[in-house]
Amino acid sequence: MTSEVPSSRQFSGLGSPSGCRTWSGLLWVLLVGFSPSSWAQQGTQPQSIKIEGDITLGGLFPVHSRGPAGVPCGEIKREKGIHRLEAMLYALDQINSDPDLLPNITLGARILDTCSRDTYALEQSLTFVQALIQKDNSDVRCSNGEPPIIPKPERVVGVIGASGSSVSIMVANVLRLFAIPQISYASTAPELSDNSRYEFFSRVVPPDSYQAQAMVDIVKAMGWNYVSTLASEGNYGESGVDAFLQISREAGGLCIAQSIKIPREPRPGEFEKVIKRLMETSNARGVIIFANEDDIKRVLQAAKKANLTGHFLFVGSDSWGAKNSPIQDQEDVAEGAVTILPKRASIDGFDQYFTSRSLENNRRNIWFAEFWEDDFKCKLTRPGIKYDPGRRKCTGDERINRDSQYEQEGKVQFVIDAVYAMAHALHSMHLDLCAGSMGVCEKMDPVEGRMLLQYIRSVNFNGSAGTGVMFNENGDAPGRYDIFQYQLSNVSSPGYKLIGQWTNHLRLNSEEMQWSGGDRKIPESVCSFPCESGERKKMVKGVPCCWHCELCDGYQYLLDEFSCDMCPFDMRPLKNRTGCRPTPIIKLEWSSPWAIIPVFLAILGILATTGVIVTFIRFNDTPIVRASGRELSYVLLTGIFLIYLITFLMIAEPSVAVCAFRRLLLGLGMCISYAAMLTKTNRIYRIFEQGKKSVTPPKFISPTSQLIITFILISVQLLGVFIWFGVMPPHTIIDYEEQKPPNPEFARGVLKCDMSDLSLILCLSYSIVLMITCTVYAIKSRGVPETFNEAKPIGFTMYTTCIIWLAFVPIFFGTAQSTEKMFIQTTTLTVSMSLSATVSLGMLYIPKVYVIIFHPEQNVQKRKRSFKAVVQAATVTTQLSQKSSDKQNGESKIEPDRSQ
C-alpha cells in the first residue's frame, strides 16, 4: 500500500510529468465538462490517499473544516476527520488480513478530503468516475506524432462516505449517474431515504426520521407540549426539523412555538436574535436543536450572555450527542440537556491501532503529519515550509494518548461497519459469480454497480460493536439510539449520563434525570398550564396546545374538558365542580329565630283566649257575659283561638295532613272572627236604622238568627276550601328556586306545602272581604252610645286590624325575591294574624274579663228599656253630641232590651 501526492503536472496520478500527459489530463477535464475552481486556484490536484488493491473502494472524509471565504479548506479536524479516516484504513487492514472474508482478494482505496463543503466534495468525487468516462483520444498526438500514453485510472466499485448529509446528497447525485453504490457512516438526513432519487445510497446509521421519532417520544415522555425548534441551514438541520415537525403533527398533542433556522453564514448578532425570538414564547422552554457543533456552541453562548442560564431545556440531535466540544465553557447553560446518539460502542481494537500510529509507521496517511502537529502542538520540519520559531519542534517521539488526550470519535464504529458492509456484499457477490475461482473472476471485472447494490442491501452480519448491520429497502439502518443527559449537580463525575434507549420505542429512566440545581422534577414546557378543578379549556384558535381557563360559574359543573353544563334543578355543583350533588332540603325549624317569635305570641294568645273562654263559661250567666252576646262571643273566641293555632300549623313540618289543615284553618279562624263581628255590627246598624223609621224592631236580631247568619257566612269559606281540596288535593313540594342564590354553596331546597302566594291570598280574601264589610258597618255605627252592645270596641278593632293587614301586604309581597322568602313570609303572616287576633281579644273581651274578675260590683243587671226608649235615647244622645262635642255622650247607661 502506498500514498500518493501528485504534483502540479499530474492529474489524479494519470500521467507522467511530460507535457503530453499533462495536456491529456486537462483534456479529460474538458470532456467531463466541469472545471474544479479550487484546483485552478491552487494550481495543484487535490491530495488523496491511494491504497493499491484488487478492488478499490472510495472514501470521503471531512479531514479539514470548511475554510474562510475564497479558501476551500480550513483547519484539520482531528476526530471527525483523522479518526474516521483511520477507521477506514483500520477496517481495510482487518479485512485484508481475514482469511474468511474476501480470501485472495485485496481491497484498495482512494480516499479524498471533502473539507466539510458540499461543492468541494462534488469536485473531489469526480475522481471516482474517471474510469467510467469514455474518452476519445484519436485526435490527440504528442509532439513526435505518437499517440499519448494515458494510464487507465483505477475503477472505484463503491464509496464509503460522506459524513455530512449535504455532502452525501451532492455526491450521491453524481455517483447515481455512474451506478456506484455509496454507504455513509454519518449522513442522517431523511431526504436520503428517498430511494427513487438516491437509489445507490445506503447508510449504517439510522436516518433522522427515526431520530426525530425518538425525540418526539422523549418530549412527550417529559410531559411537554409546547417546544421550539432550531436548525442549522442545510440538509441535516432542515431535514431533521422537518421530520420532527411532521412526526409531531401526526402524533398530535405537540405544538411548535418557534421554528428558527440558523443561516449557513451567520452575521454578527445573529445568535442574540435567535435567543430573543425564542423568548417571545418564553413558555416554550424546550428547544429541539438540529445544528452543527459550532452553531450549538454559539447558541449556548448567546443564552448565557442574555442571562438565561437554566431557562432553556435543550433536546439535542446526534450532532450534539455526548460531545464535550459544543458545551466547552458553557456547561452551566447546557445543564439538563437531553441528547440523542445512535447506539454505539468503543472499538478496543481501533484504540490499540490508533494509539500505536506514529510518523514512521503511518506514512500512507498523507494528512497524518498535519494531525501530528495539531495534536501535539508542535511543528515539523518539512521541505519548502518555513519553520515557525514560535512553536516547539516535533521530535517524532510523541505518542498518542500519552503526550496528548485521546478519545475515540463516536462514528468510528459506523465507519468500520460501512467498510465491512461493502466487503460482505463483495464477498457474497464473489461466491455467487466466481464460485471456486481464486481472486477476481471475469464476471466481477468490472464489478457491476447495480448488482453490487443488491448484495449490499442483502447483507446481515454482526458489526464491530456486536450489533446487527442490515439495510431496509431504502438503504437505511435500523434505529437504535442511546439517550444522554448532561448533568452537573450532585454527581461524582459531571458529564453525560445514559438515561435511556430508543429502539422502535422509548425506554426512559426518568428517575435518573436531574436538572438545573440538582432538581429531580421535570421542568414544564407547555403553552398553557392545566386548568384548575372546575375550569374548562377555551382553546386558542389555531394553536391546539394553548388555551385559556374559564371557571364553570353559578350552578354549572365541568361536563368535559372543554364545556360546562348546568346541574339538574334539584342539584348543585360539587365544590371542585367536577360533578353535581343533591341540594340540601330545609324547612322552618322550631328553633329558628323566624319561628320563636310567632310561636311565643301564639302561645300567649292561646293562653289569653283560653282564659277568656274559661272566665266566660265560669260567669256565663252574669250580666256582662249575657250583655256581650254569649253565643256570638263563643263563636268569635273560637275564631280567635284558631287564628293563634294556625301559627303552629304554618311552622310544623309539611306533610299531606299538615297541608290540608293549613288550607282549612288558615282562612277559617279569621272568617269565623270577622263573620261574628260583622253579624254584630250589622245587627246594631239595622236596629238603629230601623228605629229611625218605626218602633218595630228589625228582623233576625235574635241570638238564634245571629248564629244562623254567622254560620252561613262561615259556610262560604268552608265551601271554597272543600272545592279547592277537590280540584287540587293537598300535597308537599320541594321548592329549589326559592333559595337559589348566586353562590350554590348556599342553595337549599325548601320543603313546603303546595300553596302559592296567590292561593294563600285567595284563601284569606274572603276573610278580608268580611273584615272590610265589618269595618264599613263599624263606621256607620260610630254614633251609637259607647257602651251599647260593643259597637265602638268593634269599630276600633276593625280600624286597627286594617292597619295591621295594610302593613302586612307590602312586607309579604316585597320579600318575594328574597332567599329568606319562606321564613319572612311565614313569620309575617303568622305575626300579622296573631296581632289581629290579639287586637280583637284585647279590645272586645279583656276589659270585660277585667271587670268580671276585679270589679264584680259592676257586673249587675241594668234596668230594661223598651226598644222605643232605646231608640229615643240614642237619638237624643246623637243630637247632643252634635251640639257639644266636649260633653260626654249618653250619661245614662242604657241596656237594650234583649227580649225583643
PDB file of C-alpha atoms in Angstrom, residues 179-325:
ATOM      1  CA  ALA A 179     -24.182   3.341 -10.773  1.00  0.00           C
ATOM      2  CA  ILE A 180     -21.598   3.448  -7.988  1.00  0.00           C
ATOM      3  CA  PRO A 181     -23.018   2.276  -4.638  1.00  0.00           C
ATOM      4  CA  GLN A 182     -22.392   4.501  -1.655  1.00  0.00           C
ATOM      5  CA  ILE A 183     -22.507   3.648   2.072  1.00  0.00           C
ATOM      6  CA  SER A 184     -22.434   6.559   4.504  1.00  0.00           C
ATOM      7  CA  TYR A 185     -21.273   6.305   8.093  1.00  0.00           C
ATOM      8  CA  ALA A 186     -22.746   9.589   9.378  1.00  0.00           C
ATOM      9  CA  SER A 187     -25.313  11.128   6.989  1.00  0.00           C
ATOM     10  CA  THR A 188     -28.730  11.015   8.642  1.00  0.00           C
ATOM     11  CA  ALA A 189     -30.910  13.396   6.593  1.00  0.00           C
ATOM     12  CA  PRO A 190     -34.374  11.869   5.979  1.00  0.00           C
ATOM     13  CA  GLU A 191     -34.188  13.087   2.383  1.00  0.00           C
ATOM     14  CA  LEU A 192     -31.621  10.388   1.622  1.00  0.00           C
ATOM     15  CA  SER A 193     -34.265   7.728   2.327  1.00  0.00           C
ATOM     16  CA  ASP A 194     -35.914   8.596  -0.992  1.00  0.00           C
ATOM     17  CA  ASN A 195     -34.981   5.501  -2.984  1.00  0.00           C
ATOM     18  CA  SER A 196     -36.246   6.993  -6.229  1.00  0.00           C
ATOM     19  CA  ARG A 197     -33.701   9.832  -6.073  1.00  0.00           C
ATOM     20  CA  TYR A 198     -30.848   8.221  -4.152  1.00  0.00           C
ATOM     21  CA  GLU A 199     -31.197   4.599  -5.117  1.00  0.00           C
ATOM     22  CA  PHE A 200     -27.479   3.846  -4.805  1.00  0.00           C
ATOM     23  CA  PHE A 201     -27.197   5.396  -1.368  1.00  0.00           C
ATOM     24  CA  SER A 202     -27.159   3.317   1.821  1.00  0.00           C
ATOM     25  CA  ARG A 203     -26.087   4.091   5.378  1.00  0.00           C
ATOM     26  CA  VAL A 204     -25.149   2.208   8.523  1.00  0.00           C
ATOM     27  CA  VAL A 205     -26.582   4.968  10.716  1.00  0.00           C
ATOM     28  CA  PRO A 206     -30.338   5.367  11.143  1.00  0.00           C
ATOM     29  CA  PRO A 207     -31.988   8.329   9.356  1.00  0.00           C
ATOM     30  CA  ASP A 208     -33.113  11.374  11.229  1.00  0.00           C
ATOM     31  CA  SER A 209     -36.715  10.328  10.747  1.00  0.00           C
ATOM     32  CA  TYR A 210     -36.042   7.661  13.417  1.00  0.00           C
ATOM     33  CA  GLN A 211     -34.130  10.194  15.451  1.00  0.00           C
ATOM     34  CA  ALA A 212     -36.984  12.678  15.121  1.00  0.00           C
ATOM     35  CA  GLN A 213     -39.437   9.984  16.254  1.00  0.00           C
ATOM     36  CA  ALA A 214     -37.222   9.285  19.254  1.00  0.00           C
ATOM     37  CA  MET A 215     -37.078  12.994  20.087  1.00  0.00           C
ATOM     38  CA  VAL A 216     -40.863  13.319  19.818  1.00  0.00           C
ATOM     39  CA  ASP A 217     -41.198  10.364  22.190  1.00  0.00           C
ATOM     40  CA  ILE A 218     -38.741  11.970  24.624  1.00  0.00           C
ATOM     41  CA  VAL A 219     -40.614  15.277  24.574  1.00  0.00           C
ATOM     42  CA  LYS A 220     -43.928  13.535  25.216  1.00  0.00           C
ATOM     43  CA  ALA A 221     -42.454  11.358  27.962  1.00  0.00           C
ATOM     44  CA  MET A 222     -41.398  14.525  29.789  1.00  0.00           C
ATOM     45  CA  GLY A 223     -44.913  15.921  29.527  1.00  0.00           C
ATOM     46  CA  TRP A 224     -44.005  18.801  27.220  1.00  0.00           C
ATOM     47  CA  ASN A 225     -46.468  20.000  24.593  1.00  0.00           C
ATOM     48  CA  TYR A 226     -45.015  23.344  23.550  1.00  0.00           C
ATOM     49  CA  VAL A 227     -41.485  23.488  22.162  1.00  0.00           C
ATOM     50  CA  SER A 228     -39.364  25.436  19.699  1.00  0.00           C
ATOM     51  CA  THR A 229     -37.080  24.042  17.013  1.00  0.00           C
ATOM     52  CA  LEU A 230     -33.661  25.294  15.998  1.00  0.00           C
ATOM     53  CA  ALA A 231     -31.899  24.080  12.850  1.00  0.00           C
ATOM     54  CA  SER A 232     -28.677  24.862  11.061  1.00  0.00           C
ATOM     55  CA  GLU A 233     -29.277  25.787   7.447  1.00  0.00           C
ATOM     56  CA  GLY A 234     -28.563  22.775   5.263  1.00  0.00           C
ATOM     57  CA  ASN A 235     -29.885  19.307   4.641  1.00  0.00           C
ATOM     58  CA  TYR A 236     -29.053  17.887   8.064  1.00  0.00           C
ATOM     59  CA  GLY A 237     -30.626  20.588  10.184  1.00  0.00           C
ATOM     60  CA  GLU A 238     -33.583  21.448   7.980  1.00  0.00           C
ATOM     61  CA  SER A 239     -34.449  17.837   7.160  1.00  0.00           C
ATOM     62  CA  GLY A 240     -34.192  16.834  10.809  1.00  0.00           C
ATOM     63  CA  VAL A 241     -36.538  19.589  11.930  1.00  0.00           C
ATOM     64  CA  ASP A 242     -38.928  18.871   9.055  1.00  0.00           C
ATOM     65  CA  ALA A 243     -39.074  15.229  10.138  1.00  0.00           C
ATOM     66  CA  PHE A 244     -39.674  16.278  13.741  1.00  0.00           C
ATOM     67  CA  LEU A 245     -42.468  18.630  12.685  1.00  0.00           C
ATOM     68  CA  GLN A 246     -44.146  16.018  10.513  1.00  0.00           C
ATOM     69  CA  ILE A 247     -43.995  13.286  13.162  1.00  0.00           C
ATOM     70  CA  SER A 248     -45.216  15.646  15.878  1.00  0.00           C
ATOM     71  CA  ARG A 249     -48.187  16.625  13.694  1.00  0.00           C
ATOM     72  CA  GLU A 250     -49.042  13.007  13.066  1.00  0.00           C
ATOM     73  CA  ALA A 251     -48.688  12.116  16.744  1.00  0.00           C
ATOM     74  CA  GLY A 252     -50.736  15.124  17.887  1.00  0.00           C
ATOM     75  CA  GLY A 253     -50.633  16.842  21.236  1.00  0.00           C
ATOM     76  CA  LEU A 254     -47.411  18.723  20.470  1.00  0.00           C
ATOM     77  CA  CYS A 255     -47.218  22.308  19.261  1.00  0.00           C
ATOM     78  CA  ILE A 256     -44.316  24.251  17.829  1.00  0.00           C
ATOM     79  CA  ALA A 257     -43.889  27.734  19.261  1.00  0.00           C
ATOM     80  CA  GLN A 258     -40.990  28.846  17.040  1.00  0.00           C
ATOM     81  CA  SER A 259     -39.162  27.177  14.164  1.00  0.00           C
ATOM     82  CA  ILE A 260     -35.911  29.058  13.672  1.00  0.00           C
ATOM     83  CA  LYS A 261     -33.209  28.473  11.075  1.00  0.00           C
ATOM     84  CA  ILE A 262     -29.589  29.455  11.665  1.00  0.00           C
ATOM     85  CA  PRO A 263     -28.041  30.824   8.443  1.00  0.00           C
ATOM     86  CA  ARG A 264     -25.157  28.979   6.883  1.00  0.00           C
ATOM     87  CA  GLU A 265     -23.020  32.100   7.253  1.00  0.00           C
ATOM     88  CA  PRO A 266     -24.460  33.819  10.359  1.00  0.00           C
ATOM     89  CA  ARG A 267     -23.923  37.544  10.651  1.00  0.00           C
ATOM     90  CA  PRO A 268     -22.769  39.236  13.865  1.00  0.00           C
ATOM     91  CA  GLY A 269     -25.555  39.331  16.431  1.00  0.00           C
ATOM     92  CA  GLU A 270     -27.460  36.520  14.683  1.00  0.00           C
ATOM     93  CA  PHE A 271     -27.468  34.234  17.724  1.00  0.00           C
ATOM     94  CA  GLU A 272     -28.593  37.034  20.035  1.00  0.00           C
ATOM     95  CA  LYS A 273     -31.570  37.460  17.694  1.00  0.00           C
ATOM     96  CA  VAL A 274     -32.232  33.729  17.891  1.00  0.00           C
ATOM     97  CA  ILE A 275     -32.386  33.861  21.704  1.00  0.00           C
ATOM     98  CA  LYS A 276     -34.596  36.937  21.558  1.00  0.00           C
ATOM     99  CA  ARG A 277     -37.017  35.165  19.233  1.00  0.00           C
ATOM    100  CA  LEU A 278     -37.101  32.109  21.475  1.00  0.00           C
ATOM    101  CA  MET A 279     -38.020  34.332  24.415  1.00  0.00           C
ATOM    102  CA  GLU A 280     -41.038  35.670  22.519  1.00  0.00           C
ATOM    103  CA  THR A 281     -42.661  32.392  23.526  1.00  0.00           C
ATOM    104  CA  SER A 282     -40.955  32.001  26.881  1.00  0.00           C
ATOM    105  CA  ASN A 283     -43.323  29.222  27.985  1.00  0.00           C
ATOM    106  CA  ALA A 284     -41.749  27.019  25.310  1.00  0.00           C
ATOM    107  CA  ARG A 285     -38.672  26.244  27.384  1.00  0.00           C
ATOM    108  CA  GLY A 286     -37.964  23.046  25.459  1.00  0.00           C
ATOM    109  CA  VAL A 287     -35.761  23.656  22.401  1.00  0.00           C
ATOM    110  CA  ILE A 288     -35.296  20.886  19.827  1.00  0.00           C
ATOM    111  CA  ILE A 289     -31.946  21.531  18.185  1.00  0.00           C
ATOM    112  CA  PHE A 290     -30.664  20.026  14.925  1.00  0.00           C
ATOM    113  CA  ALA A 291     -27.481  22.014  14.436  1.00  0.00           C
ATOM    114  CA  ASN A 292     -23.756  21.591  13.893  1.00  0.00           C
ATOM    115  CA  GLU A 293     -21.338  21.810  16.785  1.00  0.00           C
ATOM    116  CA  ASP A 294     -20.310  25.388  16.121  1.00  0.00           C
ATOM    117  CA  ASP A 295     -23.910  26.615  15.985  1.00  0.00           C
ATOM    118  CA  ILE A 296     -24.753  24.729  19.182  1.00  0.00           C
ATOM    119  CA  LYS A 297     -21.866  26.357  20.989  1.00  0.00           C
ATOM    120  CA  ARG A 298     -22.786  29.845  19.834  1.00  0.00           C
ATOM    121  CA  VAL A 299     -26.445  29.349  20.827  1.00  0.00           C
ATOM    122  CA  LEU A 300     -25.309  28.390  24.330  1.00  0.00           C
ATOM    123  CA  GLN A 301     -23.022  31.404  24.454  1.00  0.00           C
ATOM    124  CA  ALA A 302     -25.863  33.731  23.433  1.00  0.00           C
ATOM    125  CA  ALA A 303     -28.178  32.230  26.078  1.00  0.00           C
ATOM    126  CA  LYS A 304     -25.536  32.755  28.745  1.00  0.00           C
ATOM    127  CA  LYS A 305     -24.920  36.313  27.581  1.00  0.00           C
ATOM    128  CA  ALA A 306     -28.665  37.011  27.855  1.00  0.00           C
ATOM    129  CA  ASN A 307     -28.561  35.764  31.468  1.00  0.00           C
ATOM    130  CA  LEU A 308     -30.898  32.867  30.620  1.00  0.00           C
ATOM    131  CA  THR A 309     -28.841  30.101  32.197  1.00  0.00           C
ATOM    132  CA  GLY A 310     -31.224  27.340  33.246  1.00  0.00           C
ATOM    133  CA  HIS A 311     -34.197  28.687  31.289  1.00  0.00           C
ATOM    134  CA  PHE A 312     -33.906  26.692  28.082  1.00  0.00           C
ATOM    135  CA  LEU A 313     -34.215  22.916  28.136  1.00  0.00           C
ATOM    136  CA  PHE A 314     -32.351  21.589  25.117  1.00  0.00           C
ATOM    137  CA  VAL A 315     -33.058  18.322  23.335  1.00  0.00           C
ATOM    138  CA  GLY A 316     -30.112  17.814  21.016  1.00  0.00           C
ATOM    139  CA  SER A 317     -29.721  15.579  17.989  1.00  0.00           C
ATOM    140  CA  ASP A 318     -26.783  13.274  17.305  1.00  0.00           C
ATOM    141  CA  SER A 319     -24.664  16.198  16.111  1.00  0.00           C
ATOM    142  CA  TRP A 320     -24.560  17.158  19.787  1.00  0.00           C
ATOM    143  CA  GLY A 321     -24.651  13.634  21.111  1.00  0.00           C
ATOM    144  CA  ALA A 322     -22.261  13.116  24.008  1.00  0.00           C
ATOM    145  CA  LYS A 323     -19.606  15.535  22.793  1.00  0.00           C
ATOM    146  CA  ASN A 324     -17.822  17.972  25.067  1.00  0.00           C
ATOM    147  CA  SER A 325     -16.689  20.365  22.351  1.00  0.00           C
TER     148      SER A 325
END
